[in-house]
Amino acid sequence: VEVALQPIAYVPAASLDEAVSALREGGELARVLSGGTDVIVQAREGKRNVGMLVDIKKVPEANEISFDPQDGLTLGATVPCYKIYGSEMIQRVYPALVDSASLIGGVQIQSRASLGGNLCNSSPAADSIPTLIALEATCLIAGAHGTRRVPVEEFCIGPGQNQLQSGEMLVSFHFPPPRPRSGARFLRFIPRNEMDIAVANAAVSLTLNERRDTIEWGRVAIGAVAPTPLLVAEAGAALAGAAATAAGLEKAVQAAQAAARPISDMRGSAAQRRHLVGVLVRRAAEAAIERAKAG
Ligand SMILES: Cc1cc2nc3c(=O)[nH]c(=O)nc-3n(C[C@H](O)[C@H](O)[C@H](O)COP(=O)(O)OP(=O)(O)OC[C@H]3O[C@@H](n4cnc5c(N)ncnc54)[C@H](O)[C@@H]3O)c2cc1C
């Protein structure tokens, strides 16, 4: 096999300012290096034209993990998966993040890969994006002209495409504090037991009433069934006021299936994906109810 090697400038950034300046100087061919588990593979295979990699692993803001019960969680874009599922606070307060972080690749990948990289790679099948959406995460984006915030559900605009402009980078995610009596769960379907790309995935976040028999509020996100991961507002609306039972979930399941616009490929047919996304939304909602009851 002939491999065309291309020179890539490596810029280790020690601060956010250094990272943003390097990205501006590097222009269109500069890319952020987080864990490198997507970008290095893509550069080597010639799938991305990369002239400069700006390493953000030492940028303090991109490594932050801080939680305040009033303000919620700030999670740096480059925090590796193992630190996410290893955090006692995240296990307790945001267990759906553990669902996603512990499924991405195997242990070697999890020691490098970040949720910032997972989002910025913008695969329709990415395993953290539905969870980020269900948990109402927002992105803090920095560029030469300052910072801006974008809800995760607006970030991806097509397969491998997102709304970052040249010279911009994702710094961190912000998650609101969990609502009272809430639970959330992420699930995916893959044909193998591990290390595969999702045929479909889904995350559900919901709250229960005080008697814990009725859903008060819900948010549903689905992946691998459209050009971008989708927030299905109709499914969330269908959860509000529904009984916290299998029958109560049915309208939300149907809404998620109706919103899906799946394709057929070697991993699965469109019909199979539409079926699967219904199964996953139902199971994720049931598990979210259990988590909400467990409190
Ligand atoms: C063996 C293997 C198994 C995998 N399994 C899974 C899986 O099960 N589920 C899954 O979803 N993915 C999987 N992946 C893909 C990959 O590991 C994940 O998408 C991972 O989360 C990417 O994170 P990273 O930090 O390594 O990203 P990187 O490769 O560093 O970056 C990915 C892209 O995002 C850009 N980027 C990264 N961070 C930022 C930022 N802060 N600001 C702006 N742009 C940024 C980069 O320039 C690049 O274009 C797998 C990959 C491999 C090699």
Coordinates of N, CA and C in Angstrom, one line a residue, residues 102-207:
S102 N -18.2 5.5 28.4 CA -17.7 4.2 28.6 C -18.0 3.3 27.4
L103 N -18.7 3.8 26.4 CA -19.0 3.0 25.2 C -18.1 3.4 24.1
I104 N -17.5 4.6 24.1 CA -16.7 5.0 23.0 C -15.4 4.2 22.9
G105 N -15.3 3.4 21.9 CA -14.0 2.6 21.7 C -13.8 1.7 22.8
G106 N -12.5 1.3 23.0 CA -12.1 0.4 24.1 C -11.3 1.3 25.1
V107 N -10.7 0.6 26.0 CA -10.0 1.4 27.1 C -8.8 2.3 26.5
Q108 N -8.2 1.8 25.5 CA -7.1 2.6 24.9 C -7.6 3.9 24.3
I109 N -8.7 3.8 23.6 CA -9.4 5.0 23.0 C -9.9 5.9 24.1
Q110 N -10.5 5.3 25.1 CA -11.1 6.1 26.2 C -10.0 6.9 27.0
S111 N -8.8 6.4 26.9 CA -7.7 7.2 27.6 C -7.3 8.4 26.9
R112 N -7.7 8.6 25.7 CA -7.4 9.8 24.9 C -8.6 10.5 24.4
A113 N -9.6 9.8 23.9 CA -10.8 10.4 23.2 C -11.6 11.3 24.2
S114 N -12.1 12.4 23.6 CA -12.8 13.4 24.4 C -14.2 13.6 23.8
L115 N -15.1 14.1 24.6 CA -16.5 14.4 24.1 C -16.4 15.6 23.1
G116 N -15.5 16.5 23.4 CA -15.3 17.7 22.4 C -14.9 17.1 21.1
G117 N -14.0 16.2 21.0 CA -13.6 15.6 19.7 C -14.7 14.8 19.1
N118 N -15.5 14.1 19.9 CA -16.7 13.4 19.4 C -17.7 14.3 18.8
L119 N -17.9 15.5 19.4 CA -18.9 16.4 18.9 C -18.3 17.1 17.6
C120 N -17.0 17.6 17.7 CA -16.5 18.3 16.6 C -16.2 17.4 15.4
N121 N -16.0 16.1 15.6 CA -15.9 15.2 14.4 C -17.3 15.1 13.7
S122 N -18.3 15.4 14.4 CA -19.7 15.5 13.9 C -20.2 14.4 13.1
S123 N -19.8 13.2 13.5 CA -20.4 12.0 12.9 C -21.9 11.9 13.2
P124 N -22.8 11.5 12.3 CA -24.2 11.3 12.6 C -24.4 10.2 13.7
A125 N -23.4 9.3 13.8 CA -23.5 8.1 14.7 C -22.7 8.3 16.0
A126 N -22.2 9.5 16.2 CA -21.3 9.7 17.4 C -22.1 9.4 18.7
D127 N -21.4 8.7 19.6 CA -22.1 8.1 20.8 C -22.2 9.1 21.9
S128 N -21.7 10.3 21.9 CA -21.9 11.2 23.0 C -23.0 12.3 22.6
I129 N -23.2 12.5 21.3 CA -24.0 13.7 21.0 C -25.5 13.6 21.5
P130 N -26.2 12.4 21.3 CA -27.5 12.4 21.8 C -27.6 12.7 23.3
T131 N -26.6 12.2 24.0 CA -26.6 12.4 25.5 C -26.4 13.9 25.8
L132 N -25.4 14.5 25.1 CA -25.2 16.0 25.3 C -26.5 16.7 25.1
I133 N -27.2 16.3 24.0 CA -28.5 17.1 23.7 C -29.5 16.8 24.7
A134 N -29.7 15.5 25.1 CA -30.7 15.2 26.1 C -30.5 15.9 27.4
L135 N -29.2 16.1 27.8 CA -28.8 16.8 29.0 C -28.8 18.3 28.9
E136 N -29.2 18.8 27.7 CA -29.3 20.3 27.5 C -28.0 21.0 27.6
A137 N -26.9 20.3 27.1 CA -25.6 20.9 27.1 C -25.5 22.0 26.1
T138 N -24.7 23.0 26.4 CA -24.4 24.1 25.5 C -22.8 24.1 25.3
C139 N -22.4 24.6 24.1 CA -21.0 24.6 23.8 C -20.5 26.1 24.0
L140 N -19.3 26.2 24.7 CA -18.6 27.5 24.7 C -17.5 27.4 23.6
I141 N -17.7 28.3 22.7 CA -16.8 28.4 21.5 C -16.0 29.6 21.6
A142 N -14.6 29.5 21.3 CA -13.7 30.7 21.4 C -13.1 30.9 20.0
G143 N -13.0 32.1 19.6 CA -12.3 32.5 18.4 C -11.6 33.8 18.5
A144 N -11.1 34.3 17.4 CA -10.4 35.6 17.5 C -11.2 36.7 18.0
H145 N -12.6 36.6 17.8 CA -13.4 37.7 18.2 C -14.1 37.5 19.5
G146 N -13.6 36.6 20.3 CA -14.2 36.4 21.6 C -14.9 35.0 21.7
T147 N -15.9 34.9 22.6 CA -16.6 33.6 22.8 C -18.1 33.7 22.4
R148 N -18.6 32.6 22.2 CA -20.1 32.5 21.9 C -20.6 31.1 22.5
R149 N -21.9 31.1 22.7 CA -22.5 29.8 23.2 C -23.5 29.3 22.2
V150 N -23.5 28.0 22.0 CA -24.4 27.3 21.0 C -24.9 26.1 21.7
P151 N -26.3 25.9 21.7 CA -26.8 24.6 22.2 C -26.3 23.5 21.3
V152 N -26.0 22.3 21.9 CA -25.4 21.2 21.2 C -26.2 20.8 20.0
E153 N -27.6 20.9 20.1 CA -28.4 20.4 19.1 C -28.3 21.3 17.8
E154 N -27.7 22.5 17.9 CA -27.6 23.3 16.7 C -26.2 23.2 16.1
F155 N -25.3 22.5 16.8 CA -23.9 22.5 16.4 C -23.6 21.8 15.1
C156 N -24.1 20.6 15.0 CA -23.8 19.8 13.7 C -24.7 20.3 12.6
I157 N -24.2 20.4 11.4 CA -25.0 20.8 10.3 C -25.1 19.8 9.2
G158 N -24.3 18.8 9.2 CA -24.3 17.7 8.2 C -23.2 16.7 8.6
P159 N -23.2 15.5 7.9 CA -22.2 14.5 8.3 C -20.8 15.1 8.2
G160 N -20.1 15.1 9.3 CA -18.7 15.7 9.4 C -18.6 17.2 9.3
Q161 N -19.8 17.9 9.4 CA -19.8 19.3 9.3 C -20.5 19.9 10.5
N162 N -19.9 21.1 10.9 CA -20.5 21.8 12.1 C -20.3 23.3 11.9
Q163 N -20.9 24.0 12.9 CA -20.9 25.4 12.7 C -19.7 26.2 13.2
L164 N -18.6 25.4 13.5 CA -17.3 26.1 13.9 C -16.8 26.8 12.6
Q165 N -16.4 28.1 12.8 CA -15.8 28.9 11.7 C -14.3 28.6 11.8
S166 N -13.6 28.9 10.7 CA -12.1 28.8 10.7 C -11.6 29.6 11.8
G167 N -10.6 29.1 12.6 CA -10.0 29.8 13.7 C -10.8 29.7 15.0
E168 N -11.9 29.0 15.0 CA -12.7 28.8 16.2 C -12.4 27.4 16.8
M169 N -12.5 27.3 18.2 CA -12.5 26.0 18.8 C -13.5 25.9 19.9
L170 N -13.9 24.7 20.2 CA -14.8 24.4 21.3 C -13.9 24.3 22.6
V171 N -14.3 25.1 23.6 CA -13.6 25.1 24.8 C -14.1 24.1 25.9
S172 N -15.5 24.2 26.0 CA -16.1 23.3 27.1 C -17.6 23.2 26.8
F173 N -18.2 22.3 27.6 CA -19.6 22.1 27.6 C -20.1 22.7 29.0
H174 N -21.3 23.2 28.9 CA -22.0 23.5 30.2 C -23.3 22.7 30.3
F175 N -23.6 22.1 31.4 CA -24.8 21.3 31.6 C -25.5 22.0 32.8
P176 N -26.8 22.2 32.7 CA -27.6 22.8 33.8 C -27.6 21.7 34.9
P177 N -27.9 22.2 36.2 CA -28.0 21.2 37.2 C -29.1 20.3 37.0
P178 N -29.1 19.0 37.4 CA -30.2 18.1 37.1 C -31.5 18.6 37.8
R179 N -32.6 18.4 37.1 CA -33.9 18.8 37.6 C -34.3 17.8 38.7
P180 N -35.2 18.3 39.7 CA -35.6 17.3 40.7 C -36.3 16.1 40.1
R181 N -36.1 15.0 40.7 CA -36.7 13.7 40.3 C -36.4 13.4 38.8
S182 N -35.2 13.6 38.4 CA -34.8 13.4 37.0 C -34.0 12.2 36.8
G183 N -34.0 11.6 35.6 CA -33.1 10.5 35.2 C -32.9 10.6 33.7
A184 N -31.7 10.1 33.3 CA -31.4 10.1 31.9 C -30.6 8.8 31.5
R185 N -30.7 8.4 30.3 CA -30.0 7.2 29.9 C -29.7 7.2 28.4
F186 N -28.5 6.8 28.0 CA -28.1 6.6 26.6 C -28.0 5.2 26.3
L187 N -28.5 4.8 25.1 CA -28.3 3.4 24.6 C -28.0 3.4 23.1
R188 N -27.2 2.4 22.7 CA -27.0 2.3 21.2 C -27.2 0.8 20.8
F189 N -27.3 0.6 19.5 CA -27.3 -0.7 19.0 C -26.2 -0.9 18.0
I190 N -25.4 -1.9 18.3 CA -24.3 -2.3 17.4 C -24.4 -3.8 17.2
P191 N -24.0 -4.3 16.0 CA -24.1 -5.7 15.7 C -23.2 -6.6 16.6
R192 N -22.0 -6.0 17.0 CA -21.1 -6.7 17.8 C -21.3 -6.3 19.3
N193 N -20.5 -6.9 20.1 CA -20.6 -6.5 21.6 C -19.9 -5.2 21.9
E194 N -18.9 -4.8 21.1 CA -18.2 -3.6 21.4 C -17.4 -3.1 20.2
M195 N -16.9 -1.9 20.3 CA -16.0 -1.4 19.2 C -16.6 -1.4 17.8
D196 N -17.8 -0.8 17.7 CA -18.4 -0.7 16.4 C -19.1 0.6 16.3
I197 N -19.5 1.0 15.1 CA -20.3 2.2 14.9 C -21.8 2.0 15.1
A198 N -22.4 2.8 15.8 CA -23.8 2.6 16.1 C -24.7 2.5 14.8
V199 N -25.6 1.5 14.8 CA -26.6 1.4 13.7 C -27.7 2.5 14.1
A200 N -27.9 2.6 15.3 CA -28.8 3.7 15.8 C -28.5 3.9 17.3
N201 N -28.7 5.1 17.8 CA -28.6 5.3 19.2 C -29.6 6.4 19.7
A202 N -29.7 6.5 21.0 CA -30.8 7.4 21.5 C -30.5 7.7 23.0
A203 N -30.8 8.9 23.4 CA -30.7 9.3 24.8 C -32.1 10.0 25.2
V204 N -32.5 9.7 26.4 CA -33.7 10.3 26.9 C -33.4 10.8 28.3
S205 N -33.9 12.0 28.5 CA -33.8 12.6 29.9 C -35.2 13.0 30.3
L206 N -35.6 12.8 31.5 CA -37.0 13.1 31.9 C -37.1 13.4 33.4
T207 N -38.2 14.0 33.8 CA -38.5 14.1 35.2 C -39.8 13.5 35.5

